[in-house]
């Protein structure tokens, strides 16, 4: 158990709907990352936070994706107007600046019909 | 930008065989290097890491040496077990800034036959 929890674990939605995923790291994790993983591929970087500041967002990410980390604790990833190509596993990972190690949650699987 | 290239899988070996999974990287500055492992039905977890050139990371019988001259971080194990069957990901972070994102390779699936 890494201490990082993600909800919901699985979301099925229709194309065009909005979805939101939540990640709760442990309090020691001043860094928080979001990745997307499709079958047979490695985690693809989406965005990351240092405390509440969003430091970088992938250029591959369209404007339909937005992430927040209010107060530097939990984080949310929202996808607006979902498309079938958004179907993937969305991974959250917490970590600390001094160690560089990431602790992954079990992921939230999105299926867009 | 920074990138990681891993040997493609799947890799299938017999128990007690020697394992090498190749990983090379492209990065500016002095990145930290990692191997993560994903066992069936589980999330990714750190296997080992190295933070500077010539460092050797090791864990659970696995080793990898940070080679700056060849920009490589190959994963090795002298005698694999069935329980090592998993997907292995090479990753890097940093460069000139410690506040850099961590990026992953595409993964190498390893299957060990009894």
PDB file of C-alpha atoms in Angstrom:
ATOM      1  CA  UNK A   1       0.000   0.000   0.000  1.00  0.00           C
ATOM      2  CA  UNK A   2       1.583   3.251  -1.204  1.00  0.00           C
ATOM      3  CA  UNK A   3      -0.863   5.463   0.637  1.00  0.00           C
ATOM      4  CA  UNK A   4      -2.017   7.072  -2.618  1.00  0.00           C
ATOM      5  CA  UNK A   5      -5.700   6.531  -3.311  1.00  0.00           C
ATOM      6  CA  UNK A   6      -7.580   7.285  -6.491  1.00  0.00           C
ATOM      7  CA  UNK A   7     -11.297   7.527  -7.129  1.00  0.00           C
ATOM      8  CA  UNK A   8     -13.251   6.332  -8.915  1.00  0.00           C
ATOM      9  CA  UNK A   9     -11.380   3.192  -9.899  1.00  0.00           C
ATOM     10  CA  UNK A  10     -13.391   2.788 -13.048  1.00  0.00           C
ATOM     11  CA  UNK A  11     -15.518   5.293 -14.931  1.00  0.00           C
ATOM     12  CA  UNK A  12     -17.637   4.534 -17.978  1.00  0.00           C
ATOM     13  CA  UNK A  13     -19.045   7.552 -19.761  1.00  0.00           C
ATOM     14  CA  UNK A  14     -20.527   8.575 -23.050  1.00  0.00           C
ATOM     15  CA  UNK A  15     -18.635  10.712 -25.512  1.00  0.00           C
ATOM     16  CA  UNK A  16     -19.095  14.397 -24.809  1.00  0.00           C
ATOM     17  CA  UNK A  17     -19.570  14.047 -21.057  1.00  0.00           C
ATOM     18  CA  UNK A  18     -17.268  15.531 -18.442  1.00  0.00           C
ATOM     19  CA  UNK A  19     -15.429  13.348 -15.942  1.00  0.00           C
ATOM     20  CA  UNK A  20     -13.396  14.129 -12.847  1.00  0.00           C
ATOM     21  CA  UNK A  21     -10.851  11.955 -11.085  1.00  0.00           C
ATOM     22  CA  UNK A  22      -9.536  12.507  -7.594  1.00  0.00           C
ATOM     23  CA  UNK A  23      -6.190  11.618  -6.080  1.00  0.00           C
ATOM     24  CA  UNK A  24      -5.337  11.654  -2.376  1.00  0.00           C
ATOM     25  CA  UNK A  25      -1.616  11.330  -1.621  1.00  0.00           C
ATOM     26  CA  UNK A  26      -0.135  11.147   1.839  1.00  0.00           C
ATOM     27  CA  UNK A  27       0.716  14.408   3.557  1.00  0.00           C
ATOM     28  CA  UNK A  28       4.471  14.005   3.052  1.00  0.00           C
ATOM     29  CA  UNK A  29       4.101  14.058  -0.740  1.00  0.00           C
ATOM     30  CA  UNK A  30       4.907  17.618  -1.751  1.00  0.00           C
ATOM     31  CA  UNK A  31       4.953  16.510  -5.388  1.00  0.00           C
ATOM     32  CA  UNK A  32       1.978  15.077  -7.224  1.00  0.00           C
ATOM     33  CA  UNK A  33       1.966  13.761 -10.773  1.00  0.00           C
ATOM     34  CA  UNK A  34      -0.725  12.730 -13.222  1.00  0.00           C
ATOM     35  CA  UNK A  35       0.053  10.218 -15.983  1.00  0.00           C
ATOM     36  CA  UNK A  36      -1.989   8.455 -18.631  1.00  0.00           C
ATOM     37  CA  UNK A  37      -1.282   4.844 -19.566  1.00  0.00           C
ATOM     38  CA  UNK A  38      -2.686   2.858 -22.453  1.00  0.00           C
ATOM     39  CA  UNK A  39      -2.282  -0.866 -23.014  1.00  0.00           C
ATOM     40  CA  UNK A  40       1.284  -1.859 -23.749  1.00  0.00           C
ATOM     41  CA  UNK A  41       2.678   1.617 -23.196  1.00  0.00           C
ATOM     42  CA  UNK A  42       4.532   3.354 -20.418  1.00  0.00           C
ATOM     43  CA  UNK A  43       3.007   6.111 -18.321  1.00  0.00           C
ATOM     44  CA  UNK A  44       2.672   9.285 -20.372  1.00  0.00           C
ATOM     45  CA  UNK A  45       3.297  12.471 -18.425  1.00  0.00           C
ATOM     46  CA  UNK A  46       0.322  14.828 -18.165  1.00  0.00           C
ATOM     47  CA  UNK A  47       1.112  17.348 -15.450  1.00  0.00           C
ATOM     48  CA  UNK A  48       2.679  17.752 -12.041  1.00  0.00           C
ATOM     49  CA  UNK A  49       2.469  19.908  -8.929  1.00  0.00           C
ATOM     50  CA  UNK A  50       4.921  21.063  -6.330  1.00  0.00           C
ATOM     51  CA  UNK A  51       2.630  21.646  -3.353  1.00  0.00           C
ATOM     52  CA  UNK A  52      -0.257  23.660  -4.851  1.00  0.00           C
ATOM     53  CA  UNK A  53       1.703  25.069  -7.800  1.00  0.00           C
ATOM     54  CA  UNK A  54       1.246  23.415 -11.176  1.00  0.00           C
ATOM     55  CA  UNK A  55       4.786  23.389 -12.556  1.00  0.00           C
ATOM     56  CA  UNK A  56       4.302  21.845 -15.963  1.00  0.00           C
ATOM     57  CA  UNK A  57       1.563  20.614 -18.242  1.00  0.00           C
ATOM     58  CA  UNK A  58       2.258  18.368 -21.194  1.00  0.00           C
ATOM     59  CA  UNK A  59       1.950  20.003 -24.597  1.00  0.00           C
ATOM     60  CA  UNK A  60       0.128  16.847 -25.661  1.00  0.00           C
ATOM     61  CA  UNK A  61      -2.674  17.765 -23.329  1.00  0.00           C
ATOM     62  CA  UNK A  62      -5.528  19.582 -24.948  1.00  0.00           C
ATOM     63  CA  UNK A  63      -7.456  22.398 -23.310  1.00  0.00           C
ATOM     64  CA  UNK A  64     -10.117  19.855 -22.387  1.00  0.00           C
ATOM     65  CA  UNK A  65      -7.870  18.614 -19.595  1.00  0.00           C
ATOM     66  CA  UNK A  66      -7.402  20.549 -16.386  1.00  0.00           C
ATOM     67  CA  UNK A  67      -5.899  19.661 -13.043  1.00  0.00           C
ATOM     68  CA  UNK A  68      -5.917  21.339  -9.668  1.00  0.00           C
ATOM     69  CA  UNK A  69      -4.308  20.791  -6.313  1.00  0.00           C
ATOM     70  CA  UNK A  70      -5.913  23.212  -3.900  1.00  0.00           C
ATOM     71  CA  UNK A  71      -4.000  23.700  -0.647  1.00  0.00           C
ATOM     72  CA  UNK A  72      -1.364  21.254  -1.826  1.00  0.00           C
ATOM     73  CA  UNK A  73      -3.244  18.194  -0.619  1.00  0.00           C
ATOM     74  CA  UNK A  74      -5.602  16.181  -2.846  1.00  0.00           C
ATOM     75  CA  UNK A  75      -5.747  16.752  -6.594  1.00  0.00           C
ATOM     76  CA  UNK A  76      -8.411  16.516  -9.261  1.00  0.00           C
ATOM     77  CA  UNK A  77      -8.082  15.852 -12.973  1.00  0.00           C
ATOM     78  CA  UNK A  78     -11.042  16.915 -15.094  1.00  0.00           C
ATOM     79  CA  UNK A  79     -11.628  15.951 -18.696  1.00  0.00           C
ATOM     80  CA  UNK A  80     -14.286  17.953 -20.495  1.00  0.00           C
ATOM     81  CA  UNK A  81     -16.189  16.784 -23.570  1.00  0.00           C
ATOM     82  CA  UNK A  82     -14.635  13.336 -23.468  1.00  0.00           C
ATOM     83  CA  UNK A  83     -13.637  11.593 -26.683  1.00  0.00           C
ATOM     84  CA  UNK A  84     -13.092   7.901 -27.341  1.00  0.00           C
ATOM     85  CA  UNK A  85      -9.352   8.541 -27.554  1.00  0.00           C
ATOM     86  CA  UNK A  86      -9.393   9.588 -23.909  1.00  0.00           C
ATOM     87  CA  UNK A  87     -10.032   5.982 -22.878  1.00  0.00           C
ATOM     88  CA  UNK A  88      -7.018   4.994 -20.769  1.00  0.00           C
ATOM     89  CA  UNK A  89      -5.801   4.387 -17.241  1.00  0.00           C
ATOM     90  CA  UNK A  90      -5.148   7.656 -15.413  1.00  0.00           C
ATOM     91  CA  UNK A  91      -2.426   7.299 -12.819  1.00  0.00           C
ATOM     92  CA  UNK A  92      -1.651   9.563  -9.924  1.00  0.00           C
ATOM     93  CA  UNK A  93       1.651   9.470  -8.089  1.00  0.00           C
ATOM     94  CA  UNK A  94       2.885  11.254  -5.009  1.00  0.00           C
ATOM     95  CA  UNK A  95       6.477  11.919  -4.157  1.00  0.00           C
ATOM     96  CA  UNK A  96       8.992  14.070  -2.385  1.00  0.00           C
ATOM     97  CA  UNK A  97      11.370  16.544  -3.944  1.00  0.00           C
ATOM     98  CA  UNK A  98      14.368  15.223  -2.008  1.00  0.00           C
ATOM     99  CA  UNK A  99      14.073  11.556  -2.994  1.00  0.00           C
ATOM    100  CA  UNK A 100      12.640  11.669  -6.494  1.00  0.00           C
ATOM    101  CA  UNK A 101      10.767   8.403  -5.841  1.00  0.00           C
ATOM    102  CA  UNK A 102       7.143   8.197  -6.931  1.00  0.00           C
ATOM    103  CA  UNK A 103       4.402   6.298  -5.124  1.00  0.00           C
ATOM    104  CA  UNK A 104       1.643   5.347  -7.500  1.00  0.00           C
ATOM    105  CA  UNK A 105      -2.014   4.856  -6.843  1.00  0.00           C
ATOM    106  CA  UNK A 106      -3.873   1.969  -8.444  1.00  0.00           C
ATOM    107  CA  UNK A 107      -5.234   4.205 -11.171  1.00  0.00           C
ATOM    108  CA  UNK A 108      -8.603   5.283 -12.505  1.00  0.00           C
ATOM    109  CA  UNK A 109      -9.681   3.533 -15.668  1.00  0.00           C
ATOM    110  CA  UNK A 110     -11.738   5.640 -18.085  1.00  0.00           C
ATOM    111  CA  UNK A 111     -13.867   4.073 -20.793  1.00  0.00           C
ATOM    112  CA  UNK A 112     -15.513   6.456 -23.230  1.00  0.00           C
ATOM    113  CA  UNK A 113     -18.300   4.887 -25.278  1.00  0.00           C
TER     114      UNK A 113
ATOM    115  CA  UNK B   1      13.717  17.188 -24.623  1.00  0.00           C
ATOM    116  CA  UNK B   2      14.485  14.318 -22.300  1.00  0.00           C
ATOM    117  CA  UNK B   3      13.602  10.810 -23.426  1.00  0.00           C
ATOM    118  CA  UNK B   4      14.027   7.160 -22.485  1.00  0.00           C
ATOM    119  CA  UNK B   5      14.332   4.205 -24.863  1.00  0.00           C
ATOM    120  CA  UNK B   6      13.931   0.614 -23.688  1.00  0.00           C
ATOM    121  CA  UNK B   7      14.380  -2.663 -25.477  1.00  0.00           C
ATOM    122  CA  UNK B   8      11.102  -3.976 -26.755  1.00  0.00           C
ATOM    123  CA  UNK B   9       9.529  -7.042 -25.238  1.00  0.00           C
ATOM    124  CA  UNK B  10       8.232  -9.396 -24.463  1.00  0.00           C
ATOM    125  CA  UNK B  11      11.270 -11.114 -23.007  1.00  0.00           C
ATOM    126  CA  UNK B  12      10.807 -14.769 -22.088  1.00  0.00           C
ATOM    127  CA  UNK B  13      13.437 -16.606 -20.056  1.00  0.00           C
ATOM    128  CA  UNK B  14      13.745 -19.828 -18.120  1.00  0.00           C
ATOM    129  CA  UNK B  15      14.105 -19.729 -14.352  1.00  0.00           C
ATOM    130  CA  UNK B  16      17.680 -19.082 -13.178  1.00  0.00           C
ATOM    131  CA  UNK B  17      18.659 -17.467 -16.483  1.00  0.00           C
ATOM    132  CA  UNK B  18      20.626 -14.212 -16.650  1.00  0.00           C
ATOM    133  CA  UNK B  19      18.578 -11.119 -17.420  1.00  0.00           C
ATOM    134  CA  UNK B  20      19.482  -7.879 -19.168  1.00  0.00           C
ATOM    135  CA  UNK B  21      16.943  -5.234 -20.118  1.00  0.00           C
ATOM    136  CA  UNK B  22      18.504  -2.359 -22.018  1.00  0.00           C
ATOM    137  CA  UNK B  23      17.700   1.274 -21.353  1.00  0.00           C
ATOM    138  CA  UNK B  24      19.270   4.343 -22.920  1.00  0.00           C
ATOM    139  CA  UNK B  25      18.397   7.944 -22.318  1.00  0.00           C
ATOM    140  CA  UNK B  26      18.688  11.410 -23.761  1.00  0.00           C
ATOM    141  CA  UNK B  27      18.882  14.279 -21.325  1.00  0.00           C
ATOM    142  CA  UNK B  28      20.601  17.570 -20.726  1.00  0.00           C
ATOM    143  CA  UNK B  29      22.512  17.967 -17.514  1.00  0.00           C
ATOM    144  CA  UNK B  30      22.625  15.272 -14.872  1.00  0.00           C
ATOM    145  CA  UNK B  31      19.378  13.331 -14.587  1.00  0.00           C
ATOM    146  CA  UNK B  32      18.456  10.781 -11.960  1.00  0.00           C
ATOM    147  CA  UNK B  33      17.613   7.351 -13.331  1.00  0.00           C
ATOM    148  CA  UNK B  34      15.086   4.793 -12.109  1.00  0.00           C
ATOM    149  CA  UNK B  35      13.691   1.359 -12.777  1.00  0.00           C
ATOM    150  CA  UNK B  36      10.061   0.825 -11.849  1.00  0.00           C
ATOM    151  CA  UNK B  37       8.254  -2.523 -11.902  1.00  0.00           C
ATOM    152  CA  UNK B  38       4.586  -3.369 -12.348  1.00  0.00           C
ATOM    153  CA  UNK B  39       3.598  -6.842 -11.173  1.00  0.00           C
ATOM    154  CA  UNK B  40       0.375  -8.350 -12.545  1.00  0.00           C
ATOM    155  CA  UNK B  41      -2.647  -6.620 -11.050  1.00  0.00           C
ATOM    156  CA  UNK B  42      -0.578  -4.110  -9.090  1.00  0.00           C
ATOM    157  CA  UNK B  43       0.507  -0.491  -9.446  1.00  0.00           C
ATOM    158  CA  UNK B  44       3.974   0.702 -10.430  1.00  0.00           C
ATOM    159  CA  UNK B  45       6.589   0.631  -7.713  1.00  0.00           C
ATOM    160  CA  UNK B  46      10.189   1.735  -7.531  1.00  0.00           C
ATOM    161  CA  UNK B  47      12.698  -1.091  -7.998  1.00  0.00           C
ATOM    162  CA  UNK B  48      15.972   0.842  -7.852  1.00  0.00           C
ATOM    163  CA  UNK B  49      17.528   4.202  -8.634  1.00  0.00           C
ATOM    164  CA  UNK B  50      20.831   5.993  -9.248  1.00  0.00           C
ATOM    165  CA  UNK B  51      21.348   9.717  -8.930  1.00  0.00           C
ATOM    166  CA  UNK B  52      24.792  10.328 -10.426  1.00  0.00           C
ATOM    167  CA  UNK B  53      27.242   8.865 -12.908  1.00  0.00           C
ATOM    168  CA  UNK B  54      28.815   5.505 -11.975  1.00  0.00           C
ATOM    169  CA  UNK B  55      26.288   4.945  -9.176  1.00  0.00           C
ATOM    170  CA  UNK B  56      24.891   1.429  -8.980  1.00  0.00           C
ATOM    171  CA  UNK B  57      21.332   0.939  -7.837  1.00  0.00           C
ATOM    172  CA  UNK B  58      20.360  -2.474  -6.480  1.00  0.00           C
ATOM    173  CA  UNK B  59      17.334  -4.199  -4.979  1.00  0.00           C
ATOM    174  CA  UNK B  60      15.898  -7.735  -4.863  1.00  0.00           C
ATOM    175  CA  UNK B  61      18.915  -9.083  -6.765  1.00  0.00           C
ATOM    176  CA  UNK B  62      18.504  -6.555  -9.585  1.00  0.00           C
ATOM    177  CA  UNK B  63      21.259  -4.072 -10.440  1.00  0.00           C
ATOM    178  CA  UNK B  64      21.716  -1.135 -12.805  1.00  0.00           C
ATOM    179  CA  UNK B  65      24.724   1.141 -13.248  1.00  0.00           C
ATOM    180  CA  UNK B  66      24.415   4.776 -14.347  1.00  0.00           C
ATOM    181  CA  UNK B  67      26.750   5.067 -17.365  1.00  0.00           C
ATOM    182  CA  UNK B  68      27.034   8.650 -18.506  1.00  0.00           C
ATOM    183  CA  UNK B  69      29.527   7.885 -21.282  1.00  0.00           C
ATOM    184  CA  UNK B  70      27.061   5.525 -22.964  1.00  0.00           C
ATOM    185  CA  UNK B  71      23.893   7.238 -21.619  1.00  0.00           C
ATOM    186  CA  UNK B  72      22.653   3.875 -20.408  1.00  0.00           C
ATOM    187  CA  UNK B  73      21.059   2.317 -17.335  1.00  0.00           C
ATOM    188  CA  UNK B  74      20.681  -1.374 -18.183  1.00  0.00           C
ATOM    189  CA  UNK B  75      18.836  -3.608 -15.711  1.00  0.00           C
ATOM    190  CA  UNK B  76      20.485  -6.941 -14.833  1.00  0.00           C
ATOM    191  CA  UNK B  77      19.802  -9.924 -12.628  1.00  0.00           C
ATOM    192  CA  UNK B  78      21.990 -12.967 -12.366  1.00  0.00           C
ATOM    193  CA  UNK B  79      19.297 -15.583 -11.776  1.00  0.00           C
ATOM    194  CA  UNK B  80      15.654 -14.778 -12.434  1.00  0.00           C
ATOM    195  CA  UNK B  81      12.691 -16.365 -10.697  1.00  0.00           C
ATOM    196  CA  UNK B  82       9.114 -16.932 -11.794  1.00  0.00           C
ATOM    197  CA  UNK B  83       8.097 -14.205  -9.336  1.00  0.00           C
ATOM    198  CA  UNK B  84      10.097 -11.666 -11.384  1.00  0.00           C
ATOM    199  CA  UNK B  85       7.524 -11.873 -14.172  1.00  0.00           C
ATOM    200  CA  UNK B  86       6.314  -8.296 -14.563  1.00  0.00           C
ATOM    201  CA  UNK B  87       6.591  -5.198 -16.729  1.00  0.00           C
ATOM    202  CA  UNK B  88       9.732  -3.128 -16.147  1.00  0.00           C
ATOM    203  CA  UNK B  89       9.924   0.607 -16.857  1.00  0.00           C
ATOM    204  CA  UNK B  90      13.049   2.719 -17.131  1.00  0.00           C
ATOM    205  CA  UNK B  91      12.560   6.357 -16.107  1.00  0.00           C
ATOM    206  CA  UNK B  92      14.484   9.577 -15.630  1.00  0.00           C
ATOM    207  CA  UNK B  93      14.044  12.888 -13.937  1.00  0.00           C
ATOM    208  CA  UNK B  94      15.928  16.078 -13.570  1.00  0.00           C
ATOM    209  CA  UNK B  95      18.721  17.368 -15.672  1.00  0.00           C
ATOM    210  CA  UNK B  96      19.670  20.822 -14.652  1.00  0.00           C
ATOM    211  CA  UNK B  97      16.669  21.335 -12.432  1.00  0.00           C
ATOM    212  CA  UNK B  98      15.680  19.108  -9.548  1.00  0.00           C
ATOM    213  CA  UNK B  99      12.105  20.246 -10.030  1.00  0.00           C
ATOM    214  CA  UNK B 100      11.713  18.346 -13.287  1.00  0.00           C
ATOM    215  CA  UNK B 101       9.102  15.887 -14.363  1.00  0.00           C
ATOM    216  CA  UNK B 102       9.747  12.147 -14.359  1.00  0.00           C
ATOM    217  CA  UNK B 103       9.337  10.499 -17.739  1.00  0.00           C
ATOM    218  CA  UNK B 104       9.055   6.786 -18.475  1.00  0.00           C
ATOM    219  CA  UNK B 105      10.031   4.417 -21.227  1.00  0.00           C
ATOM    220  CA  UNK B 106       7.461   2.213 -22.935  1.00  0.00           C
ATOM    221  CA  UNK B 107       8.106  -0.774 -20.700  1.00  0.00           C
ATOM    222  CA  UNK B 108       9.473  -4.292 -21.202  1.00  0.00           C
ATOM    223  CA  UNK B 109       7.315  -7.266 -20.336  1.00  0.00           C
ATOM    224  CA  UNK B 110       9.282 -10.110 -18.744  1.00  0.00           C
ATOM    225  CA  UNK B 111       7.943 -13.660 -18.491  1.00  0.00           C
ATOM    226  CA  UNK B 112       9.850 -16.353 -16.613  1.00  0.00           C
ATOM    227  CA  UNK B 113       9.172 -20.037 -17.351  1.00  0.00           C
ATOM    228  CA  UNK B 114       9.485 -22.516 -14.465  1.00  0.00           C
TER     229      UNK B 114
END
